């Protein structure tokens, strides 16, 4: 690994952190877990209003590669999450976090995938939007997709239970 790449990534992450600190989008808090490692971040995302996630506060981690922003970070919720686009281990499956270039499955256009013009803020806003409007066409949690499509009341009830758990209730 080129040491220069790591320092470029570090400068970029420091700049993005400063921006997020000064102009945090509503419902989102994020930053490095420790000042010693800017490549591991923690985020807190508030459940969007008028969704079954409303009232929840969902912790997640962002792990940045050394060649950031050329490659996207990986995002993973560290609490239980029930959502069509979140794997059971908490890993977020969303176009903006997919490696740049053409989709081998020809599902996404390259413009929907990661590019170096994206930012932590755009990722977190995309995830907030994803919570409000799941994409059941490209599900990460197949069981959740089935319930989302066939029984919205059951889906909402499961999510609301999850929300209570994240709040320790």
Short mmCIF file of C-alpha atoms in Angstrom, two decimals:
data_model
loop_
_atom_site.label_atom_id
_atom_site.label_comp_id
_atom_site.label_asym_id
_atom_site.label_seq_id
_atom_site.Cartn_x
_atom_site.Cartn_y
_atom_site.Cartn_z
CA UNK A 1 0.00 0.00 0.00
CA UNK A 2 1.24 3.41 -0.94
CA UNK A 3 1.70 5.48 2.23
CA UNK A 4 0.63 8.55 0.31
CA UNK A 5 -2.81 7.03 -0.28
CA UNK A 6 -3.34 6.56 3.45
CA UNK A 7 -2.44 10.18 4.15
CA UNK A 8 -4.74 11.40 1.35
CA UNK A 9 -7.56 9.32 2.84
CA UNK A 10 -6.80 10.64 6.33
CA UNK A 11 -6.89 14.28 5.17
CA UNK A 12 -10.17 13.68 3.38
CA UNK A 13 -11.72 11.96 6.43
CA UNK A 14 -10.57 14.78 8.73
CA UNK A 15 -12.15 17.34 6.38
CA UNK A 16 -15.41 15.39 6.21
CA UNK A 17 -15.47 15.00 9.99
CA UNK A 18 -15.00 18.76 10.46
CA UNK A 19 -17.87 19.41 7.99
CA UNK A 20 -20.15 16.93 9.75
CA UNK A 21 -19.34 18.50 13.10
CA UNK A 22 -20.13 22.00 11.87
CA UNK A 23 -23.14 21.14 9.67
CA UNK A 24 -24.57 17.83 10.85
CA UNK A 25 -27.70 16.81 8.95
CA UNK A 26 -30.75 16.43 11.17
CA UNK A 27 -31.00 12.97 12.70
CA UNK A 28 -27.37 12.02 12.07
CA UNK A 29 -24.24 12.07 14.23
CA UNK A 30 -20.97 10.54 13.08
CA UNK A 31 -17.26 10.63 13.73
CA UNK A 32 -14.16 8.58 14.45
CA UNK A 33 -14.49 6.05 17.27
CA UNK A 34 -11.08 7.22 18.50
CA UNK A 35 -8.79 10.10 17.54
CA UNK A 36 -6.05 7.51 16.98
CA UNK A 37 -7.89 5.89 14.07
CA UNK A 38 -9.82 7.98 11.56
CA UNK A 39 -10.61 4.86 9.48
CA UNK A 40 -13.19 3.50 11.97
CA UNK A 41 -16.25 5.68 12.60
CA UNK A 42 -19.35 5.36 14.68
CA UNK A 43 -22.66 6.81 13.52
CA UNK A 44 -25.99 7.30 15.23
CA UNK A 45 -29.00 7.53 12.96
CA UNK A 46 -32.42 8.58 14.19
CA UNK A 47 -35.35 6.71 12.72
CA UNK A 48 -37.12 8.88 10.12
CA UNK A 49 -40.43 10.47 11.12
CA UNK A 50 -43.64 8.84 9.92
CA UNK A 51 -41.94 5.46 9.48
CA UNK A 52 -41.97 2.43 11.80
CA UNK A 53 -38.33 3.36 12.65
CA UNK A 54 -39.43 6.70 14.14
CA UNK A 55 -38.16 7.20 17.69
CA UNK A 56 -35.31 4.73 17.29
CA UNK A 57 -31.63 5.58 17.54
CA UNK A 58 -29.56 3.15 15.55
CA UNK A 59 -25.79 2.83 16.07
CA UNK A 60 -23.61 1.78 13.15
CA UNK A 61 -19.94 1.63 12.21
CA UNK A 62 -18.26 2.85 9.05
CA UNK A 63 -14.97 1.20 8.12
CA UNK A 64 -12.96 3.13 5.55
CA UNK A 65 -10.41 1.54 3.21
CA UNK A 66 -6.92 3.08 3.03
CA UNK A 67 -7.63 4.20 -0.54
CA UNK A 68 -10.74 6.19 0.46
CA UNK A 69 -12.33 8.03 -1.40
CA UNK A 70 -11.42 5.84 -4.39
CA UNK A 71 -13.19 2.92 -2.70
CA UNK A 72 -16.31 3.11 -0.51
CA UNK A 73 -16.44 2.37 3.21
CA UNK A 74 -18.40 -0.54 4.62
CA UNK A 75 -21.32 0.33 6.88
CA UNK A 76 -22.76 -2.00 9.47
CA UNK A 77 -25.47 -1.44 12.08
CA UNK A 78 -24.31 -2.62 15.50
CA UNK A 79 -27.85 -3.13 16.82
CA UNK A 80 -30.55 -5.50 15.65
CA UNK A 81 -32.11 -4.18 12.43
CA UNK A 82 -35.05 -5.50 10.45
CA UNK A 83 -34.96 -3.95 6.98
CA UNK A 84 -35.02 -5.30 3.42
CA UNK A 85 -31.67 -3.66 2.58
CA UNK A 86 -29.75 -4.66 5.71
CA UNK A 87 -28.21 -8.12 6.02
CA UNK A 88 -28.90 -10.03 9.22
CA UNK A 89 -25.34 -9.25 10.42
CA UNK A 90 -26.15 -5.51 10.15
CA UNK A 91 -24.25 -4.82 6.91
CA UNK A 92 -25.95 -2.16 4.81
CA UNK A 93 -26.65 -3.03 1.17
CA UNK A 94 -27.17 0.20 -0.75
CA UNK A 95 -25.95 1.26 -4.21
CA UNK A 96 -23.84 4.18 -2.96
CA UNK A 97 -21.68 1.70 -0.98
CA UNK A 98 -21.03 -0.59 -3.97
CA UNK A 99 -17.62 -0.38 -5.64
CA UNK A 100 -17.39 2.02 -8.58
CA UNK A 101 -17.93 0.88 -12.14
CA UNK A 102 -20.47 -1.32 -13.83
CA UNK A 103 -22.68 -3.68 -11.83
CA UNK A 104 -21.83 -7.29 -12.75
CA UNK A 105 -25.51 -8.15 -12.20
CA UNK A 106 -26.59 -5.24 -14.41
CA UNK A 107 -29.02 -4.08 -11.73
CA UNK A 108 -27.54 -0.66 -10.93
CA UNK A 109 -26.19 1.97 -13.25
CA UNK A 110 -22.61 3.10 -12.56
CA UNK A 111 -23.97 6.55 -11.60
CA UNK A 112 -25.78 4.99 -8.60
CA UNK A 113 -22.65 3.29 -7.29
CA UNK A 114 -19.76 4.72 -5.29
CA UNK A 115 -17.65 7.48 -6.75
CA UNK A 116 -15.02 9.68 -5.09
CA UNK A 117 -17.39 12.67 -5.16
CA UNK A 118 -19.58 10.90 -2.58
CA UNK A 119 -19.04 11.63 1.12
CA UNK A 120 -19.84 10.29 4.56
CA UNK A 121 -22.71 12.77 4.76
CA UNK A 122 -24.20 11.52 1.45
CA UNK A 123 -23.88 7.91 2.62
CA UNK A 124 -25.66 8.63 5.89
CA UNK A 125 -28.40 10.64 4.17
CA UNK A 126 -28.85 7.76 1.69
CA UNK A 127 -29.17 5.29 4.58
CA UNK A 128 -31.71 7.56 6.29
CA UNK A 129 -33.67 7.66 3.03
CA UNK A 130 -33.31 3.87 2.66
CA UNK A 131 -34.85 3.38 6.13
CA UNK A 132 -37.87 5.41 5.04
CA UNK A 133 -38.16 3.80 1.60
CA UNK A 134 -36.75 0.27 1.34
CA UNK A 135 -35.79 -1.11 -2.07
CA UNK A 136 -37.34 -4.57 -2.10
CA UNK A 137 -36.11 -5.17 -5.66
CA UNK A 138 -32.60 -5.80 -4.39
CA UNK A 139 -33.07 -7.28 -0.95
CA UNK A 140 -30.32 -8.18 1.48
CA UNK A 141 -32.74 -9.77 3.97
CA UNK A 142 -35.05 -11.94 1.86
CA UNK A 143 -37.38 -12.86 4.74
CA UNK A 144 -37.80 -9.18 5.56
CA UNK A 145 -38.52 -8.39 1.88
CA UNK A 146 -41.29 -11.01 1.83
CA UNK A 147 -42.94 -9.55 4.94
CA UNK A 148 -42.49 -5.97 3.62
CA UNK A 149 -44.31 -6.94 0.39
CA UNK A 150 -47.04 -9.18 1.81
CA UNK A 151 -47.86 -7.94 5.33
CA UNK A 152 -47.00 -4.33 6.08
CA UNK A 153 -48.69 -4.47 9.52
CA UNK A 154 -46.47 -7.37 10.57
CA UNK A 155 -43.41 -5.57 9.15
CA UNK A 156 -44.25 -2.42 11.12
CA UNK A 157 -44.81 -4.43 14.33
CA UNK A 158 -41.42 -6.20 14.01
CA UNK A 159 -39.64 -2.89 13.33
CA UNK A 160 -41.35 -1.20 16.29
CA UNK A 161 -40.19 -4.05 18.57
CA UNK A 162 -36.66 -3.55 17.21
CA UNK A 163 -36.89 0.20 17.90
CA UNK A 164 -37.87 -0.47 21.53
CA UNK A 165 -34.88 -2.84 21.86
CA UNK A 166 -32.45 -0.20 20.55
CA UNK A 167 -33.76 2.15 23.22
CA UNK A 168 -33.44 -0.50 25.94
CA UNK A 169 -37.20 -0.63 26.56
#
